[in-house]
PDB file of C-alpha atoms in Angstrom:
ATOM      1  CA  MET A  94       9.147  69.286 -45.610  1.00 48.00           C
ATOM      2  CA  THR A  95      12.408  69.553 -43.668  1.00 57.00           C
ATOM      3  CA  SER A  96      16.097  69.069 -44.401  1.00 53.00           C
ATOM      4  CA  GLY A  97      15.915  65.373 -43.529  1.00 86.00           C
ATOM      5  CA  LYS A  98      17.223  65.312 -39.959  1.00 95.00           C
ATOM      6  CA  PRO A  99      14.797  63.826 -37.411  1.00 98.00           C
ATOM      7  CA  VAL A 100      13.912  65.791 -34.295  1.00 98.00           C
ATOM      8  CA  ARG A 101      14.800  63.601 -31.310  1.00 98.00           C
ATOM      9  CA  TRP A 102      13.287  64.966 -28.104  1.00 98.00           C
ATOM     10  CA  GLU A 103      16.119  63.706 -25.893  1.00 98.00           C
ATOM     11  CA  GLU A 104      18.732  65.456 -28.045  1.00 98.00           C
ATOM     12  CA  ARG A 105      17.157  68.916 -27.789  1.00 98.00           C
ATOM     13  CA  SER A 106      17.388  71.575 -25.094  1.00 98.00           C
ATOM     14  CA  PHE A 107      14.213  73.012 -23.596  1.00 97.00           C
ATOM     15  CA  GLU A 108      14.691  76.131 -25.727  1.00 98.00           C
ATOM     16  CA  GLU A 109      14.924  74.031 -28.894  1.00 97.00           C
ATOM     17  CA  ILE A 110      11.823  72.046 -27.956  1.00 97.00           C
ATOM     18  CA  ALA A 111       9.947  75.292 -27.328  1.00 97.00           C
ATOM     19  CA  ALA A 112      11.093  76.585 -30.727  1.00 97.00           C
ATOM     20  CA  VAL A 113       9.601  73.538 -32.451  1.00 97.00           C
ATOM     21  CA  ARG A 114       6.313  74.067 -30.614  1.00 96.00           C
ATOM     22  CA  ASP A 115       6.229  77.790 -31.292  1.00 97.00           C
ATOM     23  CA  GLY A 116       7.060  77.161 -34.934  1.00 96.00           C
ATOM     24  CA  GLY A 117       3.662  75.608 -35.494  1.00 94.00           C
ATOM     25  CA  ILE A 118       4.251  71.935 -34.702  1.00 97.00           C
ATOM     26  CA  ASP A 119       2.254  70.979 -31.615  1.00 96.00           C
ATOM     27  CA  LEU A 120       2.346  67.227 -32.312  1.00 98.00           C
ATOM     28  CA  CYS A 121       4.718  64.593 -30.894  1.00 98.00           C
ATOM     29  CA  ILE A 122       5.208  60.923 -31.729  1.00 99.00           C
ATOM     30  CA  LEU A 123       5.671  58.354 -28.950  1.00 99.00           C
ATOM     31  CA  PRO A 124       7.084  55.075 -30.350  1.00 99.00           C
ATOM     32  CA  ILE A 125       6.245  52.083 -28.172  1.00 99.00           C
ATOM     33  CA  GLY A 126       7.704  48.637 -28.726  1.00 98.00           C
ATOM     34  CA  ALA A 127       8.522  45.665 -26.555  1.00 98.00           C
ATOM     35  CA  THR A 128      11.415  43.555 -25.350  1.00 98.00           C
ATOM     36  CA  GLU A 129      10.521  39.958 -26.141  1.00 96.00           C
ATOM     37  CA  GLN A 130      11.702  36.847 -27.904  1.00 95.00           C
ATOM     38  CA  HIS A 131      11.514  36.957 -31.696  1.00 96.00           C
ATOM     39  CA  GLY A 132      12.560  33.442 -32.542  1.00 95.00           C
ATOM     40  CA  PRO A 133      16.147  32.178 -32.623  1.00 96.00           C
ATOM     41  CA  HIS A 134      17.180  34.523 -35.450  1.00 98.00           C
ATOM     42  CA  LEU A 135      16.108  38.013 -34.307  1.00 98.00           C
ATOM     43  CA  PRO A 136      16.985  40.275 -31.347  1.00 98.00           C
ATOM     44  CA  THR A 137      14.505  40.967 -28.572  1.00 98.00           C
ATOM     45  CA  GLY A 138      14.216  44.652 -29.513  1.00 98.00           C
ATOM     46  CA  VAL A 139      12.585  44.209 -32.938  1.00 98.00           C
ATOM     47  CA  ASP A 140       9.317  45.943 -32.054  1.00 98.00           C
ATOM     48  CA  THR A 141      11.006  48.955 -30.473  1.00 99.00           C
ATOM     49  CA  MET A 142      13.557  49.413 -33.249  1.00 99.00           C
ATOM     50  CA  SER A 143      10.873  49.109 -35.928  1.00 99.00           C
ATOM     51  CA  ALA A 144       8.534  51.644 -34.317  1.00 99.00           C
ATOM     52  CA  GLU A 145      11.364  54.084 -33.690  1.00 99.00           C
ATOM     53  CA  ALA A 146      12.649  53.773 -37.267  1.00 99.00           C
ATOM     54  CA  VAL A 147       9.248  54.676 -38.692  1.00 99.00           C
ATOM     55  CA  ALA A 148       8.845  57.560 -36.231  1.00 99.00           C
ATOM     56  CA  LEU A 149      12.271  58.987 -37.055  1.00 99.00           C
ATOM     57  CA  GLY A 150      11.635  58.649 -40.773  1.00 98.00           C
ATOM     58  CA  VAL A 151       8.404  60.593 -40.392  1.00 99.00           C
ATOM     59  CA  SER A 152      10.166  63.218 -38.280  1.00 98.00           C
ATOM     60  CA  ALA A 153      12.836  63.693 -40.939  1.00 98.00           C
ATOM     61  CA  ARG A 154      10.100  64.465 -43.461  1.00 98.00           C
ATOM     62  CA  THR A 155       7.868  66.629 -41.268  1.00 98.00           C
ATOM     63  CA  GLY A 156       9.867  68.083 -38.371  1.00 98.00           C
ATOM     64  CA  ILE A 157       7.508  66.439 -35.872  1.00 98.00           C
ATOM     65  CA  PRO A 158       9.487  65.613 -32.696  1.00 99.00           C
ATOM     66  CA  VAL A 159       9.900  62.008 -31.586  1.00 99.00           C
ATOM     67  CA  LEU A 160       9.790  61.216 -27.872  1.00 99.00           C
ATOM     68  CA  PRO A 161      12.224  58.630 -26.474  1.00 99.00           C
ATOM     69  CA  ALA A 162      11.020  55.183 -27.536  1.00 99.00           C
ATOM     70  CA  LEU A 163       9.473  53.023 -24.830  1.00 98.00           C
ATOM     71  CA  PRO A 164      11.183  49.590 -25.021  1.00 98.00           C
ATOM     72  CA  TYR A 165       8.825  47.752 -22.664  1.00 98.00           C
ATOM     73  CA  GLY A 166       5.371  46.565 -23.637  1.00 97.00           C
ATOM     74  CA  CYS A 167       2.659  44.078 -22.796  1.00 96.00           C
ATOM     75  CA  SER A 168       4.218  40.694 -23.650  1.00 94.00           C
ATOM     76  CA  PRO A 169       3.109  38.101 -21.061  1.00 88.00           C
ATOM     77  CA  GLY A 170       1.624  36.000 -23.855  1.00 81.00           C
ATOM     78  CA  HIS A 171       5.128  35.124 -24.985  1.00 77.00           C
ATOM     79  CA  SER A 172       5.373  33.007 -21.848  1.00 74.00           C
ATOM     80  CA  ARG A 173       8.464  32.138 -19.839  1.00 84.00           C
ATOM     81  CA  LYS A 174       9.537  29.327 -22.157  1.00 85.00           C
ATOM     82  CA  TRP A 175      12.142  31.448 -23.937  1.00 88.00           C
ATOM     83  CA  PRO A 176      14.500  33.818 -22.101  1.00 93.00           C
ATOM     84  CA  GLY A 177      14.658  37.458 -23.086  1.00 94.00           C
ATOM     85  CA  THR A 178      11.088  38.682 -22.694  1.00 95.00           C
ATOM     86  CA  LEU A 179      10.570  41.601 -20.277  1.00 96.00           C
ATOM     87  CA  SER A 180       6.903  42.494 -19.886  1.00 96.00           C
ATOM     88  CA  LEU A 181       4.723  45.095 -18.220  1.00 97.00           C
ATOM     89  CA  ARG A 182       1.226  44.344 -17.008  1.00 97.00           C
ATOM     90  CA  PRO A 183      -1.446  45.897 -19.238  1.00 97.00           C
ATOM     91  CA  GLU A 184      -2.560  48.352 -16.569  1.00 98.00           C
ATOM     92  CA  THR A 185       1.046  49.449 -15.979  1.00 98.00           C
ATOM     93  CA  LEU A 186       1.597  50.245 -19.655  1.00 98.00           C
ATOM     94  CA  SER A 187      -1.679  52.126 -19.878  1.00 98.00           C
ATOM     95  CA  LYS A 188      -0.920  54.274 -16.823  1.00 98.00           C
ATOM     96  CA  LEU A 189       2.646  54.930 -17.977  1.00 98.00           C
ATOM     97  CA  VAL A 190       1.448  56.299 -21.304  1.00 99.00           C
ATOM     98  CA  LEU A 191      -1.107  58.518 -19.553  1.00 98.00           C
ATOM     99  CA  GLU A 192       1.613  60.028 -17.378  1.00 98.00           C
ATOM    100  CA  ILE A 193       3.885  60.614 -20.383  1.00 98.00           C
ATOM    101  CA  ALA A 194       1.001  62.371 -22.140  1.00 98.00           C
ATOM    102  CA  GLU A 195       0.487  64.616 -19.114  1.00 98.00           C
ATOM    103  CA  TRP A 196       4.085  65.809 -19.332  1.00 98.00           C
ATOM    104  CA  VAL A 197       3.911  66.259 -23.083  1.00 98.00           C
ATOM    105  CA  GLY A 198       1.024  68.611 -22.358  1.00 98.00           C
ATOM    106  CA  HIS A 199       3.073  70.475 -19.750  1.00 97.00           C
ATOM    107  CA  SER A 200       5.586  71.234 -22.532  1.00 98.00           C
ATOM    108  CA  GLY A 201       2.841  72.903 -24.539  1.00 97.00           C
ATOM    109  CA  PHE A 202       2.154  70.179 -27.101  1.00 98.00           C
ATOM    110  CA  THR A 203      -1.513  69.430 -27.669  1.00 97.00           C
ATOM    111  CA  ARG A 204      -1.363  66.503 -30.120  1.00 98.00           C
ATOM    112  CA  LEU A 205       0.185  63.105 -29.501  1.00 99.00           C
ATOM    113  CA  LEU A 206       0.486  60.042 -31.706  1.00 99.00           C
ATOM    114  CA  ILE A 207       1.143  56.720 -29.992  1.00 99.00           C
ATOM    115  CA  LEU A 208       3.000  54.655 -32.603  1.00 99.00           C
ATOM    116  CA  ASN A 209       2.774  51.010 -31.617  1.00 99.00           C
ATOM    117  CA  GLY A 210       5.186  48.301 -32.750  1.00 98.00           C
ATOM    118  CA  HIS A 211       3.842  45.289 -30.821  1.00 97.00           C
ATOM    119  CA  VAL A 212       0.541  43.505 -31.455  1.00 95.00           C
ATOM    120  CA  THR A 213      -0.553  42.855 -27.870  1.00 94.00           C
ATOM    121  CA  ASN A 214       0.198  46.415 -26.796  1.00 97.00           C
ATOM    122  CA  TRP A 215      -2.940  47.473 -28.619  1.00 97.00           C
ATOM    123  CA  ALA A 216      -5.510  46.796 -25.874  1.00 97.00           C
ATOM    124  CA  PRO A 217      -3.680  48.643 -23.050  1.00 98.00           C
ATOM    125  CA  LEU A 218      -2.781  51.453 -25.442  1.00 98.00           C
ATOM    126  CA  ARG A 219      -6.419  51.788 -26.443  1.00 98.00           C
ATOM    127  CA  CYS A 220      -7.261  52.066 -22.734  1.00 98.00           C
ATOM    128  CA  ALA A 221      -4.565  54.734 -22.413  1.00 98.00           C
ATOM    129  CA  LEU A 222      -6.151  56.617 -25.308  1.00 98.00           C
ATOM    130  CA  GLU A 223      -9.524  56.549 -23.545  1.00 98.00           C
ATOM    131  CA  ASN A 224      -7.978  57.855 -20.319  1.00 98.00           C
ATOM    132  CA  ILE A 225      -6.030  60.579 -22.120  1.00 98.00           C
ATOM    133  CA  ARG A 226      -8.966  61.951 -24.081  1.00 96.00           C
ATOM    134  CA  THR A 227     -11.084  61.941 -20.902  1.00 97.00           C
ATOM    135  CA  ASP A 228      -8.546  63.185 -18.346  1.00 98.00           C
ATOM    136  CA  LEU A 229      -6.646  65.528 -20.694  1.00 97.00           C
ATOM    137  CA  PRO A 230      -9.342  67.112 -22.877  1.00 96.00           C
ATOM    138  CA  ALA A 231      -6.886  69.622 -24.337  1.00 95.00           C
ATOM    139  CA  MET A 232      -4.784  66.774 -25.772  1.00 97.00           C
ATOM    140  CA  ARG A 233      -5.681  65.323 -29.161  1.00 97.00           C
ATOM    141  CA  ILE A 234      -4.597  61.710 -29.044  1.00 98.00           C
ATOM    142  CA  GLY A 235      -4.133  59.174 -31.835  1.00 98.00           C
ATOM    143  CA  LEU A 236      -3.085  55.521 -31.880  1.00 98.00           C
ATOM    144  CA  ARG A 237      -1.615  53.671 -34.849  1.00 98.00           C
ATOM    145  CA  SER A 238       0.141  50.327 -35.057  1.00 98.00           C
ATOM    146  CA  LEU A 239       2.805  49.990 -37.740  1.00 98.00           C
ATOM    147  CA  TRP A 240       0.771  47.451 -39.731  1.00 97.00           C
ATOM    148  CA  GLU A 241      -2.306  49.725 -39.612  1.00 97.00           C
ATOM    149  CA  ILE A 242      -0.632  52.653 -41.360  1.00 98.00           C
ATOM    150  CA  SER A 243      -1.892  51.626 -44.799  1.00 97.00           C
ATOM    151  CA  ALA A 244      -3.415  48.668 -46.609  1.00 97.00           C
ATOM    152  CA  ASP A 245      -0.122  48.060 -48.420  1.00 97.00           C
ATOM    153  CA  VAL A 246       1.851  47.961 -45.177  1.00 98.00           C
ATOM    154  CA  ARG A 247      -0.709  45.615 -43.610  1.00 97.00           C
ATOM    155  CA  ALA A 248      -0.423  43.259 -46.584  1.00 97.00           C
ATOM    156  CA  CYS A 249       3.351  43.105 -46.129  1.00 97.00           C
ATOM    157  CA  TYR A 250       2.953  42.086 -42.487  1.00 96.00           C
ATOM    158  CA  GLU A 251       0.078  39.635 -42.811  1.00 95.00           C
ATOM    159  CA  TYR A 252       0.599  37.720 -46.052  1.00 93.00           C
ATOM    160  CA  ASP A 253       2.581  34.876 -44.417  1.00 92.00           C
ATOM    161  CA  GLY A 254       0.967  34.590 -40.980  1.00 83.00           C
ATOM    162  CA  GLY A 255      -2.411  36.257 -41.083  1.00 87.00           C
ATOM    163  CA  THR A 256      -3.125  38.490 -38.103  1.00 87.00           C
ATOM    164  CA  ASN A 257      -1.152  36.124 -35.843  1.00 88.00           C
ATOM    165  CA  TRP A 258       2.262  36.778 -37.444  1.00 92.00           C
ATOM    166  CA  HIS A 259       5.415  37.037 -35.362  1.00 94.00           C
ATOM    167  CA  ALA A 260       9.129  37.204 -36.259  1.00 95.00           C
ATOM    168  CA  ASN A 261       7.950  36.636 -39.830  1.00 96.00           C
ATOM    169  CA  ASP A 262       9.134  37.828 -43.238  1.00 97.00           C
ATOM    170  CA  ALA A 263       8.186  41.463 -42.591  1.00 97.00           C
ATOM    171  CA  GLU A 264       9.886  41.740 -39.200  1.00 98.00           C
ATOM    172  CA  THR A 265      12.937  39.814 -40.368  1.00 98.00           C
ATOM    173  CA  SER A 266      13.229  41.975 -43.483  1.00 98.00           C
ATOM    174  CA  LEU A 267      12.920  45.197 -41.486  1.00 99.00           C
ATOM    175  CA  MET A 268      15.759  44.102 -39.240  1.00 99.00           C
ATOM    176  CA  LEU A 269      17.873  43.023 -42.224  1.00 99.00           C
ATOM    177  CA  HIS A 270      17.471  46.590 -43.466  1.00 99.00           C
ATOM    178  CA  LEU A 271      17.871  48.381 -40.126  1.00 99.00           C
ATOM    179  CA  ARG A 272      20.326  46.188 -38.202  1.00 99.00           C
ATOM    180  CA  PRO A 273      21.650  43.304 -40.317  1.00 98.00           C
ATOM    181  CA  ASP A 274      24.386  42.749 -37.743  1.00 98.00           C
ATOM    182  CA  LEU A 275      21.724  41.493 -35.306  1.00 99.00           C
ATOM    183  CA  VAL A 276      20.044  38.991 -37.640  1.00 98.00           C
ATOM    184  CA  HIS A 277      21.054  35.317 -37.896  1.00 98.00           C
ATOM    185  CA  MET A 278      19.408  34.012 -41.045  1.00 98.00           C
ATOM    186  CA  ASP A 279      21.048  30.611 -40.620  1.00 97.00           C
ATOM    187  CA  ARG A 280      18.832  30.131 -37.537  1.00 97.00           C
ATOM    188  CA  ALA A 281      15.548  31.283 -39.113  1.00 96.00           C
ATOM    189  CA  VAL A 282      12.770  28.690 -38.846  1.00 96.00           C
ATOM    190  CA  ASP A 283       9.465  28.976 -40.732  1.00 94.00           C
ATOM    191  CA  GLU A 284       6.307  28.039 -38.836  1.00 90.00           C
ATOM    192  CA  PRO A 285       2.647  28.091 -39.926  1.00 89.00           C
ATOM    193  CA  ASN A 286      -0.172  29.923 -38.202  1.00 88.00           C
ATOM    194  CA  ARG A 287      -1.611  26.996 -36.243  1.00 87.00           C
ATOM    195  CA  ALA A 288      -4.251  29.155 -34.528  1.00 83.00           C
ATOM    196  CA  THR A 289      -6.252  29.971 -37.658  1.00 83.00           C
ATOM    197  CA  CYS A 290      -9.321  27.947 -36.656  1.00 84.00           C
ATOM    198  CA  CYS A 291      -9.054  28.346 -32.877  1.00 87.00           C
ATOM    199  CA  PHE A 292     -11.898  29.903 -30.911  1.00 90.00           C
ATOM    200  CA  PHE A 293      -9.771  30.562 -27.802  1.00 87.00           C
ATOM    201  CA  SER A 294      -6.525  32.485 -27.467  1.00 85.00           C
ATOM    202  CA  TYR A 295      -3.279  30.767 -26.465  1.00 85.00           C
ATOM    203  CA  THR A 296       0.170  31.851 -25.357  1.00 85.00           C
ATOM    204  CA  VAL A 297       2.858  31.675 -28.015  1.00 86.00           C
ATOM    205  CA  ASP A 298       4.504  28.598 -26.490  1.00 87.00           C
ATOM    206  CA  ARG A 299       1.250  26.685 -27.173  1.00 88.00           C
ATOM    207  CA  GLU A 300       1.124  27.822 -30.803  1.00 86.00           C
ATOM    208  CA  SER A 301       4.740  27.783 -31.947  1.00 86.00           C
ATOM    209  CA  ARG A 302       7.791  25.598 -31.351  1.00 89.00           C
ATOM    210  CA  HIS A 303      10.315  28.367 -31.963  1.00 92.00           C
ATOM    211  CA  GLY A 304       8.410  31.568 -31.121  1.00 89.00           C
ATOM    212  CA  VAL A 305       7.764  32.265 -34.812  1.00 94.00           C
ATOM    213  CA  VAL A 306       4.627  32.509 -36.968  1.00 93.00           C
ATOM    214  CA  GLY A 307       5.331  33.107 -40.647  1.00 93.00           C
ATOM    215  CA  LEU A 308       8.147  32.761 -43.150  1.00 96.00           C
ATOM    216  CA  PRO A 309      11.279  34.480 -41.837  1.00 96.00           C
ATOM    217  CA  SER A 310      13.460  32.472 -44.232  1.00 97.00           C
ATOM    218  CA  ARG A 311      12.188  34.750 -47.010  1.00 97.00           C
ATOM    219  CA  GLY A 312      13.533  37.848 -45.279  1.00 97.00           C
ATOM    220  CA  SER A 313      15.469  40.360 -47.358  1.00 98.00           C
ATOM    221  CA  ALA A 314      16.850  43.834 -46.745  1.00 98.00           C
ATOM    222  CA  ASP A 315      15.154  45.090 -49.926  1.00 98.00           C
ATOM    223  CA  PHE A 316      11.714  44.024 -48.679  1.00 98.00           C
ATOM    224  CA  GLY A 317      12.435  45.638 -45.319  1.00 98.00           C
ATOM    225  CA  GLU A 318      13.453  48.886 -46.981  1.00 98.00           C
ATOM    226  CA  ALA A 319      10.262  48.834 -49.043  1.00 98.00           C
ATOM    227  CA  ILE A 320       8.097  48.313 -45.945  1.00 98.00           C
ATOM    228  CA  LEU A 321       9.827  51.148 -44.111  1.00 99.00           C
ATOM    229  CA  SER A 322       9.489  53.500 -47.082  1.00 98.00           C
ATOM    230  CA  LEU A 323       5.790  52.686 -47.468  1.00 98.00           C
ATOM    231  CA  ALA A 324       5.109  53.222 -43.773  1.00 98.00           C
ATOM    232  CA  VAL A 325       7.068  56.469 -43.503  1.00 99.00           C
ATOM    233  CA  ALA A 326       5.604  58.049 -46.634  1.00 98.00           C
ATOM    234  CA  SER A 327       2.022  57.167 -45.745  1.00 98.00           C
ATOM    235  CA  LEU A 328       2.212  58.192 -42.088  1.00 98.00           C
ATOM    236  CA  ALA A 329       4.031  61.444 -42.875  1.00 98.00           C
ATOM    237  CA  ASP A 330       1.256  62.360 -45.294  1.00 98.00           C
ATOM    238  CA  GLN A 331      -1.424  61.522 -42.715  1.00 98.00           C
ATOM    239  CA  LEU A 332       0.266  63.600 -40.021  1.00 98.00           C
ATOM    240  CA  GLN A 333       0.578  66.655 -42.239  1.00 95.00           C
ATOM    241  CA  GLY A 334      -3.206  66.680 -42.209  1.00 94.00           C
ATOM    242  CA  ALA A 335      -3.375  65.831 -38.503  1.00 95.00           C
ATOM    243  CA  LEU A 336      -1.385  68.975 -37.670  1.00 94.00           C
ATOM    244  CA  ARG A 337      -4.325  71.024 -38.964  1.00 92.00           C
ATOM    245  CA  GLU A 338      -7.161  68.725 -37.914  1.00 91.00           C
ATOM    246  CA  ARG A 339     -10.145  70.187 -36.107  1.00 90.00           C
ATOM    247  CA  THR A 340     -12.748  68.265 -34.114  1.00 88.00           C
ATOM    248  CA  PRO A 341     -15.551  66.584 -36.097  1.00 86.00           C
ATOM    249  CA  LEU A 342     -18.122  69.144 -34.939  1.00 82.00           C
ATOM    250  CA  GLU A 343     -15.824  72.043 -35.822  1.00 83.00           C
ATOM    251  CA  ASP A 344     -15.436  70.625 -39.318  1.00 74.00           C
ATOM    252  CA  TRP A 345     -19.140  69.870 -39.589  1.00 73.00           C
ATOM    253  CA  VAL A 346     -19.979  73.592 -39.652  1.00 69.00           C
ATOM    254  CA  ASP A 347     -18.215  73.925 -43.004  1.00 67.00           C
ATOM    255  CA  ALA A 348     -19.081  70.483 -44.352  1.00 68.00           C
ATOM    256  CA  PRO A 349     -21.531  69.866 -47.202  1.00 72.00           C
ATOM    257  CA  PRO A 350     -24.826  68.095 -46.429  1.00 74.00           C
ATOM    258  CA  PRO A 351     -24.341  64.400 -45.717  1.00 77.00           C
ATOM    259  CA  ALA A 352     -24.749  61.939 -48.566  1.00 83.00           C
ATOM    260  CA  PRO A 353     -27.864  59.731 -48.659  1.00 88.00           C
ATOM    261  CA  ALA A 354     -27.700  56.827 -46.235  1.00 85.00           C
ATOM    262  CA  PRO A 355     -26.442  53.593 -47.797  1.00 86.00           C
ATOM    263  CA  PRO A 356     -28.821  50.627 -47.986  1.00 89.00           C
ATOM    264  CA  ARG A 357     -28.877  48.113 -45.180  1.00 85.00           C
ATOM    265  CA  PRO A 358     -27.059  44.818 -45.794  1.00 87.00           C
ATOM    266  CA  SER A 359     -29.317  42.034 -46.968  1.00 84.00           C
ATOM    267  CA  PHE A 360     -29.315  38.661 -45.212  1.00 79.00           C
ATOM    268  CA  THR A 361     -31.667  35.910 -44.104  1.00 77.00           C
ATOM    269  CA  CYS A 362     -32.140  35.009 -40.437  1.00 68.00           C
ATOM    270  CA  THR A 363     -32.541  31.318 -39.638  1.00 68.00           C
ATOM    271  CA  SER A 364     -33.624  30.105 -36.207  1.00 65.00           C
ATOM    272  CA  PRO A 365     -31.374  27.481 -34.540  1.00 63.00           C
ATOM    273  CA  GLY A 366     -34.143  24.866 -34.726  1.00 62.00           C
ATOM    274  CA  ASP A 367     -34.913  25.384 -38.409  1.00 61.00           C
ATOM    275  CA  GLN A 368     -33.580  22.353 -40.280  1.00 57.00           C
ATOM    276  CA  SER A 369     -35.299  23.142 -43.573  1.00 51.00           C
TER     277      SER A 369
END
């Protein structure tokens, strides 16, 4: 545990960064967000500010350095209906993260967590992870989205919009806690998740009238503070273990014999033509 001051990469000299590395912390956090519409009541930087807040909270607890947050993500699905969205192509985001990881490695850090704050960043970031672990074998790479940090955090994000939430209670509450000066609750509009039963995927302008999915009118600073505290505490605990993590085969040498295999799931197969 540290004194409570986060380690911001951009605020440190090269000697200070080397001191962190040589002090036994070879892990960095890269927060990645987006710049995109979040309904009429929230600023376009919600995803970036949320990811950075969690990263800095974790850093304050652990001393793990936080790289400068990336404010651009993969947001073309938010369409051109609403002004404010600035998007990268998926392949651009993936390549950008690979190049950042290369330079993190040049500074002597061998572990990197990509901390994602935007839902549709996940696919290009997963591609970046594949490229990093293949092209940079000395780098241990992890990917977590904010809502994946724990089951409790996921429940906070998904209770009012399912997996298709956007600018909902959770995001509104986080911003009411972090930057209440940027939130306009008098403009908040609740909208249901209209895509629940859809087979195909649609851009946000074909799902939502106001760029919202969920119940932002419920937003409160207290709920936002609770979400942030849950996320920071859980991720900080996970990363304390990640600092010492070995590869699965390295750990397997010391592991006990595997437990008996679980039973297969039981189900009945019915052919398409069987009407009985």
